[in-house]
Amino acid sequence: MKTTHTFGIQFIIRTGKKDKDTGLVYARITVETRRIEISLKKTIAVEEWNKARGMAKGFSPEAKKFNSYLEHVRSQLTDAYRELQINKEKITPENIKALFLGDSDEHTLIELVDYHNTTQTSVLSPGTMKNYRTTKKYLQRFLKSKFKSSDIYLVQINYKFITDFEYFLRNYQPLDHHKPIGNNGVMKHQERFRKMINLGFRLGWITQNPFDSYKLSFRKVDRGFLTEKELHNIETKELGIERLQTVRDIFVFSCYTGLSYIDAINLRPDEINLGIDGQNWIFSKRQKTNTKLRIPLLPRALDIYKTYRRHPKSISRDKVFPLFSNQKLNSYLKEIADLCGIKKNLTFHLARHTFATTVTLSNGVPIETVSQVLGHKSISTTQIYAKVLEQKISHDMEELRKRLK
């Protein structure tokens, strides 16, 4: 490890946008070509500041006291630099700053993560909060692996920390049954990490945002869906086991309504009422985005609703369907896929894709209507879910041939 570095300390002032006559004093630490600034939380009139020498002008008692304080700060920063040298620790501007601030009011990464998760609990959905808690676990594993520590000061987080965390996620080998994290999974963790760092920046806990130069790189993924034949096979399959029949029916209900797992499992009977056309509609809200849902019930979905609205397990929880956890439901769907000879990875979210693709768009429903029914805020989101099927292309072109004749 390199033991000698180009090390420098400079005092500067910065004025605000409105007040150009007074400046806030910063200590700028430079190691090699990297630098960081620490707000000393002291102000001085611009006309009283010697920019060239980085100190107060004159020899008044006030100027002498001010400059004495600056020299004391310089001494402490130099001591922090030497301590890192003696302990053979990595010498960076961030580490010098962290050592200088010591046990002051400097904030830590886990403190920020906990603050975010606490304040957002009533704002974000339980599913989203679960994802943030998972990101926290990976950050803690990374800190333990990389720094042999359970926490780190926010001032120590830089661009390299972010890219090292990305490398850690890409190469992390789970000890349980879970698969390694794919590219988009890594990017989702980085997206949540960035949101928390942005919060720290807005709170004033950090003065420079290390994510400013970092770009998320999601890869386009083909969304799976069931074909008309596969959906029919699932609908008509004699399963013989009550739990599988119930899970199948909830899944098929979602295929004909586009509801996500959480919105389907929490659907209440009083959220199904007569719509503008005199037919039964779902009047609800998406838990994920709090957007309104207005969904006409197609005949197959209506039949399933009538079957379960008086089910004892539904009545006991005042919901349309009995309760199944998402994990259990997906596990049972894999059993159903095997019984139906479907090779696709059958998960509950596949129902939402199937609704967008096979049930609506392929039957000529305009994408604007599908977007509204799905509760999307923009059509671009719907376009990710939806595919134009070869069958639909063939039908449309046949209609064109007839018109051209």
Short mmCIF file of C-alpha atoms in Angstrom, two decimals:
data_model
loop_
_atom_site.label_atom_id
_atom_site.label_comp_id
_atom_site.label_asym_id
_atom_site.label_seq_id
_atom_site.Cartn_x
_atom_site.Cartn_y
_atom_site.Cartn_z
CA MET A 1 0.00 0.00 0.00
CA LYS A 2 1.23 3.46 -0.88
CA THR A 3 2.45 5.30 2.26
CA THR A 4 3.21 8.76 0.85
CA HIS A 5 0.63 10.92 -0.87
CA THR A 6 0.20 14.40 -2.21
CA PHE A 7 -1.80 15.85 0.65
CA GLY A 8 -3.15 19.37 0.99
CA ILE A 9 -5.54 21.46 3.05
CA GLN A 10 -7.11 24.67 1.76
CA PHE A 11 -9.71 26.94 3.31
CA ILE A 12 -12.29 28.48 0.99
CA ILE A 13 -15.59 30.31 1.30
CA ARG A 14 -18.81 29.90 -0.66
CA THR A 15 -21.56 32.49 -0.89
CA GLY A 16 -25.24 31.73 -1.20
CA LYS A 17 -27.45 32.56 -4.17
CA LYS A 18 -29.18 35.39 -2.30
CA ASP A 19 -26.42 36.61 0.02
CA LYS A 20 -23.27 37.44 -1.94
CA ASP A 21 -21.70 39.46 0.88
CA THR A 22 -21.22 36.62 3.36
CA GLY A 23 -19.47 33.31 2.80
CA LEU A 24 -19.61 29.92 4.53
CA VAL A 25 -16.13 28.57 5.29
CA TYR A 26 -15.09 25.12 4.05
CA ALA A 27 -11.95 23.06 4.56
CA ARG A 28 -10.94 21.42 1.28
CA ILE A 29 -8.92 18.21 1.68
CA THR A 30 -6.93 16.98 -1.32
CA VAL A 31 -5.22 13.58 -1.61
CA GLU A 32 -3.54 13.03 -4.98
CA THR A 33 -6.20 14.21 -7.46
CA ARG A 34 -9.21 13.57 -5.24
CA ARG A 35 -10.71 16.11 -2.91
CA ILE A 36 -13.59 16.64 -0.54
CA GLU A 37 -14.92 19.62 1.39
CA ILE A 38 -16.05 19.95 5.00
CA SER A 39 -18.34 22.76 6.08
CA LEU A 40 -16.86 24.36 9.21
CA LYS A 41 -20.24 25.99 9.90
CA LYS A 42 -18.64 29.41 10.27
CA THR A 43 -19.35 32.49 8.18
CA ILE A 44 -17.26 35.54 7.33
CA ALA A 45 -17.81 38.71 5.31
CA VAL A 46 -16.42 38.35 1.79
CA GLU A 47 -14.54 41.66 2.11
CA GLU A 48 -12.80 40.35 5.24
CA TRP A 49 -11.57 37.13 3.55
CA ASN A 50 -8.10 36.76 2.02
CA LYS A 51 -8.82 34.42 -0.86
CA ALA A 52 -5.15 33.94 -1.85
CA ARG A 53 -4.05 32.92 1.66
CA GLY A 54 -7.29 31.21 2.73
CA MET A 55 -7.65 33.16 5.95
CA ALA A 56 -9.21 36.26 7.49
CA LYS A 57 -7.64 39.61 6.61
CA GLY A 58 -5.92 41.90 9.09
CA PHE A 59 -4.68 41.63 12.64
CA SER A 60 -7.77 42.54 14.64
CA PRO A 61 -8.59 40.36 17.67
CA GLU A 62 -11.52 38.89 15.72
CA ALA A 63 -9.32 38.06 12.70
CA LYS A 64 -6.63 36.52 14.92
CA LYS A 65 -9.20 34.37 16.73
CA PHE A 66 -10.72 33.26 13.41
CA ASN A 67 -7.33 32.34 11.91
CA SER A 68 -6.33 30.54 15.08
CA TYR A 69 -9.41 28.38 14.71
CA LEU A 70 -8.51 27.60 11.08
CA GLU A 71 -4.98 26.55 12.12
CA HIS A 72 -6.47 24.32 14.79
CA VAL A 73 -8.64 22.65 12.12
CA ARG A 74 -5.58 22.29 9.86
CA SER A 75 -3.70 20.62 12.70
CA GLN A 76 -6.55 18.18 13.37
CA LEU A 77 -6.84 17.26 9.69
CA THR A 78 -3.07 16.71 9.50
CA ASP A 79 -3.24 14.52 12.60
CA ALA A 80 -6.03 12.47 10.96
CA TYR A 81 -3.85 12.02 7.86
CA ARG A 82 -0.89 10.88 9.96
CA GLU A 83 -3.07 8.49 11.99
CA LEU A 84 -4.16 6.77 8.78
CA GLN A 85 -0.49 6.51 7.76
CA ILE A 86 0.58 5.03 11.10
CA ASN A 87 -2.29 2.51 11.11
CA LYS A 88 -1.55 1.66 7.46
CA GLU A 89 -5.14 2.38 6.53
CA LYS A 90 -6.26 3.60 3.13
CA ILE A 91 -5.68 7.32 2.80
CA THR A 92 -8.56 9.06 1.05
CA PRO A 93 -10.17 12.48 1.54
CA GLU A 94 -13.30 10.68 2.77
CA ASN A 95 -11.41 8.71 5.42
CA ILE A 96 -9.59 11.83 6.62
CA LYS A 97 -12.90 13.67 6.88
CA ALA A 98 -14.52 10.78 8.76
CA LEU A 99 -11.62 10.58 11.21
CA PHE A 100 -11.63 14.36 11.69
CA LEU A 101 -15.35 14.45 12.42
CA GLY A 102 -15.06 11.44 14.73
CA ASP A 103 -18.05 11.03 17.01
CA SER A 104 -19.59 14.38 16.15
CA ASP A 105 -22.94 14.78 14.49
CA GLU A 106 -21.73 13.00 11.33
CA HIS A 107 -24.34 10.57 9.99
CA THR A 108 -23.85 6.96 8.95
CA LEU A 109 -25.18 4.85 6.10
CA ILE A 110 -27.30 2.50 8.23
CA GLU A 111 -28.65 5.52 10.13
CA LEU A 112 -29.81 6.97 6.81
CA VAL A 113 -31.28 3.64 5.66
CA ASP A 114 -33.21 3.25 8.92
CA TYR A 115 -34.42 6.86 8.75
CA HIS A 116 -35.68 6.31 5.20
CA ASN A 117 -37.41 3.03 6.01
CA THR A 118 -39.05 4.49 9.13
CA THR A 119 -40.36 7.64 7.45
CA GLN A 120 -41.54 5.84 4.30
CA THR A 121 -43.48 3.02 5.98
CA SER A 122 -46.76 4.94 5.81
CA VAL A 123 -46.03 6.17 2.26
CA LEU A 124 -44.84 3.08 0.39
CA SER A 125 -46.63 -0.25 0.03
CA PRO A 126 -45.64 -3.19 2.27
CA GLY A 127 -44.22 -4.99 -0.77
CA THR A 128 -42.02 -2.00 -1.66
CA MET A 129 -40.87 -1.64 1.95
CA LYS A 130 -39.94 -5.32 1.96
CA ASN A 131 -37.67 -4.64 -1.03
CA TYR A 132 -35.99 -1.74 0.80
CA ARG A 133 -35.34 -3.98 3.80
CA THR A 134 -33.77 -6.54 1.46
CA THR A 135 -31.49 -3.85 0.02
CA LYS A 136 -30.48 -2.94 3.58
CA LYS A 137 -29.48 -6.57 4.21
CA TYR A 138 -27.26 -6.59 1.11
CA LEU A 139 -25.66 -3.29 2.16
CA GLN A 140 -24.89 -4.78 5.59
CA ARG A 141 -23.38 -7.89 3.98
CA PHE A 142 -21.28 -5.69 1.70
CA LEU A 143 -20.02 -3.59 4.64
CA LYS A 144 -19.06 -6.73 6.53
CA SER A 145 -17.32 -8.23 3.49
CA LYS A 146 -15.55 -5.11 2.23
CA PHE A 147 -14.88 -3.07 5.37
CA LYS A 148 -15.22 -5.68 8.15
CA SER A 149 -17.66 -3.23 9.71
CA SER A 150 -21.38 -2.98 10.43
CA ASP A 151 -21.63 0.66 9.37
CA ILE A 152 -19.78 3.50 7.63
CA TYR A 153 -19.91 7.29 7.64
CA LEU A 154 -21.83 8.82 4.75
CA VAL A 155 -18.81 10.98 3.90
CA GLN A 156 -16.89 7.79 3.11
CA ILE A 157 -19.34 6.82 0.37
CA ASN A 158 -18.02 7.76 -3.05
CA TYR A 159 -18.39 6.60 -6.66
CA LYS A 160 -16.05 3.67 -6.01
CA PHE A 161 -18.20 2.53 -3.09
CA ILE A 162 -21.21 2.42 -5.43
CA THR A 163 -19.40 0.44 -8.14
CA ASP A 164 -17.90 -1.91 -5.55
CA PHE A 165 -21.39 -2.55 -4.18
CA GLU A 166 -22.58 -3.31 -7.71
CA TYR A 167 -19.70 -5.78 -8.18
CA PHE A 168 -20.57 -7.39 -4.81
CA LEU A 169 -24.22 -7.84 -5.84
CA ARG A 170 -23.33 -9.31 -9.23
CA ASN A 171 -21.01 -11.87 -7.67
CA TYR A 172 -22.97 -12.66 -4.50
CA GLN A 173 -23.64 -16.38 -4.12
CA PRO A 174 -26.76 -17.06 -2.02
CA LEU A 175 -26.47 -19.89 0.49
CA ASP A 176 -30.16 -20.79 0.23
CA HIS A 177 -32.33 -21.83 -2.70
CA HIS A 178 -32.43 -18.37 -4.27
CA LYS A 179 -30.80 -17.71 -7.63
CA PRO A 180 -27.88 -15.26 -8.02
CA ILE A 181 -29.02 -11.69 -8.63
CA GLY A 182 -29.49 -10.84 -12.30
CA ASN A 183 -28.63 -7.52 -13.93
CA ASN A 184 -32.04 -5.93 -13.38
CA GLY A 185 -32.11 -7.17 -9.79
CA VAL A 186 -28.75 -5.51 -9.18
CA MET A 187 -30.04 -2.30 -10.76
CA LYS A 188 -33.16 -2.33 -8.55
CA HIS A 189 -30.96 -2.51 -5.44
CA GLN A 190 -28.86 0.36 -6.81
CA GLU A 191 -32.01 2.31 -7.60
CA ARG A 192 -33.23 1.96 -4.01
CA PHE A 193 -29.74 2.76 -2.67
CA ARG A 194 -29.66 5.89 -4.85
CA LYS A 195 -33.06 7.02 -3.56
CA MET A 196 -31.79 6.76 0.02
CA ILE A 197 -28.57 8.64 -0.78
CA ASN A 198 -30.63 11.34 -2.52
CA LEU A 199 -32.63 11.67 0.69
CA GLY A 200 -29.39 12.08 2.66
CA PHE A 201 -28.31 14.81 0.26
CA ARG A 202 -31.62 16.68 0.62
CA LEU A 203 -31.39 16.38 4.41
CA GLY A 204 -27.94 17.97 4.30
CA TRP A 205 -26.31 14.86 5.76
CA ILE A 206 -23.93 14.77 2.78
CA THR A 207 -22.65 17.72 0.74
CA GLN A 208 -21.76 15.81 -2.44
CA ASN A 209 -23.95 13.14 -4.06
CA PRO A 210 -21.81 10.15 -5.14
CA PHE A 211 -24.59 8.99 -7.49
CA ASP A 212 -24.30 12.09 -9.70
CA SER A 213 -22.03 10.27 -12.19
CA TYR A 214 -23.60 6.82 -11.87
CA LYS A 215 -26.09 5.54 -14.44
CA LEU A 216 -28.50 2.66 -13.95
CA SER A 217 -28.46 0.17 -16.82
CA PHE A 218 -31.62 -1.93 -16.95
CA ARG A 219 -31.95 -4.50 -19.72
CA LYS A 220 -35.18 -4.97 -21.60
CA VAL A 221 -36.86 -8.23 -20.61
CA ASP A 222 -39.47 -10.09 -22.60
CA ARG A 223 -42.50 -10.36 -20.36
CA GLY A 224 -43.98 -13.83 -20.22
CA PHE A 225 -47.68 -14.51 -20.73
CA LEU A 226 -50.05 -17.39 -21.33
CA THR A 227 -51.40 -18.10 -24.79
CA GLU A 228 -55.13 -18.52 -25.28
CA LYS A 229 -54.66 -22.31 -25.40
CA GLU A 230 -52.57 -22.39 -22.21
CA LEU A 231 -55.09 -20.22 -20.35
CA HIS A 232 -57.91 -22.52 -21.51
CA ASN A 233 -55.97 -25.57 -20.30
CA ILE A 234 -55.60 -24.07 -16.84
CA GLU A 235 -59.25 -22.99 -16.69
CA THR A 236 -60.63 -26.42 -17.64
CA LYS A 237 -58.13 -28.74 -15.90
CA GLU A 238 -59.66 -31.07 -13.30
CA LEU A 239 -57.33 -30.60 -10.34
CA GLY A 240 -59.07 -32.60 -7.62
CA ILE A 241 -57.33 -30.75 -4.77
CA GLU A 242 -59.23 -27.86 -3.17
CA ARG A 243 -56.22 -25.63 -2.48
CA LEU A 244 -55.06 -25.96 -6.10
CA GLN A 245 -58.57 -25.24 -7.39
CA THR A 246 -58.78 -22.09 -5.26
CA VAL A 247 -55.35 -20.87 -6.32
CA ARG A 248 -56.20 -21.59 -9.97
CA ASP A 249 -59.43 -19.60 -9.68
CA ILE A 250 -57.73 -16.58 -8.10
CA PHE A 251 -55.09 -16.70 -10.83
CA VAL A 252 -57.67 -16.95 -13.62
CA PHE A 253 -59.64 -14.09 -12.02
CA SER A 254 -56.51 -11.95 -12.36
CA CYS A 255 -56.07 -13.09 -15.97
CA TYR A 256 -59.47 -11.55 -16.72
CA THR A 257 -59.12 -8.42 -14.55
CA GLY A 258 -55.40 -7.59 -14.63
CA LEU A 259 -55.22 -7.32 -10.83
CA SER A 260 -51.85 -7.80 -9.15
CA TYR A 261 -51.51 -10.34 -6.33
CA ILE A 262 -51.91 -7.80 -3.52
CA ASP A 263 -54.90 -6.10 -5.15
CA ALA A 264 -56.65 -9.41 -5.89
CA ILE A 265 -56.07 -10.94 -2.46
CA ASN A 266 -57.25 -7.73 -0.71
CA LEU A 267 -60.28 -7.15 -2.96
CA ARG A 268 -63.41 -6.55 -0.89
CA PRO A 269 -66.99 -7.44 -1.90
CA ASP A 270 -68.06 -3.80 -1.43
CA GLU A 271 -65.56 -2.78 -4.13
CA ILE A 272 -67.66 -4.59 -6.75
CA ASN A 273 -70.66 -2.54 -7.82
CA LEU A 274 -72.76 -1.69 -10.86
CA GLY A 275 -70.97 0.53 -13.35
CA ILE A 276 -72.17 3.06 -15.91
CA ASP A 277 -73.34 0.25 -18.21
CA GLY A 278 -75.36 -1.55 -15.55
CA GLN A 279 -72.74 -4.35 -15.36
CA ASN A 280 -70.55 -5.31 -12.40
CA TRP A 281 -67.31 -3.36 -12.12
CA ILE A 282 -64.37 -3.32 -9.71
CA PHE A 283 -63.99 0.11 -8.08
CA SER A 284 -60.74 -0.01 -6.13
CA LYS A 285 -57.21 1.39 -5.89
CA ARG A 286 -53.83 -0.11 -6.74
CA GLN A 287 -51.97 -0.57 -3.48
CA LYS A 288 -48.62 -0.04 -5.23
CA THR A 289 -49.37 3.39 -6.73
CA ASN A 290 -52.66 4.41 -5.08
CA THR A 291 -54.15 5.00 -8.55
CA LYS A 292 -57.85 4.35 -9.12
CA LEU A 293 -59.00 1.10 -10.69
CA ARG A 294 -62.17 0.93 -12.75
CA ILE A 295 -62.45 -2.59 -14.20
CA PRO A 296 -65.56 -4.08 -15.84
CA LEU A 297 -65.92 -7.73 -14.81
CA LEU A 298 -65.74 -10.06 -17.80
CA PRO A 299 -68.08 -13.13 -17.63
CA ARG A 300 -65.35 -15.56 -16.49
CA ALA A 301 -64.21 -13.22 -13.71
CA LEU A 302 -67.81 -12.61 -12.64
CA ASP A 303 -68.43 -16.38 -12.38
CA ILE A 304 -65.40 -16.79 -10.14
CA TYR A 305 -66.46 -13.84 -7.98
CA LYS A 306 -69.93 -15.37 -7.47
CA THR A 307 -68.32 -18.69 -6.51
CA TYR A 308 -66.12 -17.23 -3.76
CA ARG A 309 -68.07 -14.30 -2.36
CA ARG A 310 -69.84 -16.67 0.05
CA HIS A 311 -66.83 -18.88 0.77
CA PRO A 312 -66.44 -19.20 4.58
CA LYS A 313 -62.74 -18.24 4.45
CA SER A 314 -63.58 -15.19 2.33
CA ILE A 315 -66.41 -14.08 4.61
CA SER A 316 -64.21 -14.43 7.72
CA ARG A 317 -61.76 -11.84 6.36
CA ASP A 318 -64.35 -9.72 4.52
CA LYS A 319 -62.57 -10.25 1.21
CA VAL A 320 -63.57 -11.80 -2.11
CA PHE A 321 -60.99 -14.62 -1.82
CA PRO A 322 -59.44 -16.78 0.91
CA LEU A 323 -55.95 -15.72 2.01
CA PHE A 324 -52.82 -17.20 0.45
CA SER A 325 -49.36 -15.67 0.78
CA ASN A 326 -47.72 -14.70 -2.51
CA GLN A 327 -44.97 -17.25 -1.87
CA LYS A 328 -47.43 -20.09 -1.23
CA LEU A 329 -49.59 -19.08 -4.16
CA ASN A 330 -46.63 -19.12 -6.56
CA SER A 331 -45.55 -22.48 -5.20
CA TYR A 332 -49.00 -23.95 -5.89
CA LEU A 333 -49.04 -22.37 -9.36
CA LYS A 334 -45.91 -24.36 -10.22
CA GLU A 335 -47.80 -27.53 -9.28
CA ILE A 336 -50.66 -26.45 -11.53
CA ALA A 337 -48.25 -25.74 -14.39
CA ASP A 338 -46.84 -29.27 -14.09
CA LEU A 339 -50.31 -30.81 -14.08
CA CYS A 340 -51.29 -28.78 -17.16
CA GLY A 341 -48.06 -29.52 -19.01
CA ILE A 342 -47.07 -25.84 -19.13
CA LYS A 343 -43.31 -25.34 -19.29
CA LYS A 344 -43.37 -21.60 -18.52
CA ASN A 345 -42.45 -20.22 -15.10
CA LEU A 346 -46.00 -19.80 -13.84
CA THR A 347 -46.15 -16.99 -11.27
CA PHE A 348 -49.08 -14.84 -10.24
CA HIS A 349 -47.72 -11.79 -12.03
CA LEU A 350 -47.96 -13.76 -15.28
CA ALA A 351 -51.74 -13.28 -14.97
CA ARG A 352 -51.35 -9.51 -15.30
CA HIS A 353 -49.24 -9.94 -18.43
CA THR A 354 -51.77 -12.42 -19.81
CA PHE A 355 -54.61 -9.96 -19.27
CA ALA A 356 -52.69 -7.22 -21.10
CA THR A 357 -51.62 -9.46 -23.97
CA THR A 358 -53.91 -12.42 -24.60
CA VAL A 359 -57.21 -11.23 -23.13
CA THR A 360 -57.30 -7.57 -24.17
CA LEU A 361 -54.80 -6.34 -26.77
CA SER A 362 -54.95 -9.47 -28.91
CA ASN A 363 -58.74 -9.09 -29.00
CA GLY A 364 -58.59 -5.54 -30.30
CA VAL A 365 -58.93 -3.56 -27.06
CA PRO A 366 -57.09 -0.24 -27.57
CA ILE A 367 -53.89 0.15 -25.57
CA GLU A 368 -55.26 3.36 -23.99
CA THR A 369 -58.14 1.36 -22.50
CA VAL A 370 -55.81 -1.42 -21.31
CA SER A 371 -53.57 1.17 -19.68
CA GLN A 372 -56.51 2.64 -17.75
CA VAL A 373 -57.76 -0.77 -16.61
CA LEU A 374 -54.28 -1.80 -15.43
CA GLY A 375 -53.99 1.43 -13.43
CA HIS A 376 -50.88 2.62 -15.27
CA LYS A 377 -49.95 6.27 -15.14
CA SER A 378 -48.53 6.23 -18.67
CA ILE A 379 -49.04 4.14 -21.80
CA SER A 380 -45.28 3.52 -22.00
CA THR A 381 -45.63 1.29 -18.92
CA THR A 382 -48.40 -0.68 -20.63
CA GLN A 383 -46.23 -1.14 -23.70
CA ILE A 384 -43.69 -3.00 -21.58
CA TYR A 385 -46.34 -5.51 -20.49
CA ALA A 386 -48.12 -5.91 -23.80
CA LYS A 387 -47.13 -7.84 -26.90
CA VAL A 388 -48.77 -7.97 -30.29
CA LEU A 389 -49.36 -11.62 -30.99
CA GLU A 390 -48.75 -13.27 -34.36
CA GLN A 391 -52.38 -14.32 -34.33
CA LYS A 392 -53.46 -10.67 -34.00
CA ILE A 393 -51.05 -9.59 -36.74
CA SER A 394 -52.42 -12.33 -39.02
CA HIS A 395 -56.01 -11.27 -38.30
CA ASP A 396 -55.30 -7.58 -38.93
CA MET A 397 -53.48 -8.28 -42.18
CA GLU A 398 -56.31 -10.53 -43.37
CA GLU A 399 -58.75 -7.70 -42.74
CA LEU A 400 -56.44 -5.41 -44.72
CA ARG A 401 -56.36 -7.88 -47.62
CA LYS A 402 -60.18 -7.86 -47.72
CA ARG A 403 -60.31 -4.08 -47.80
CA LEU A 404 -57.65 -3.88 -50.53
CA LYS A 405 -59.66 -6.27 -52.73
#
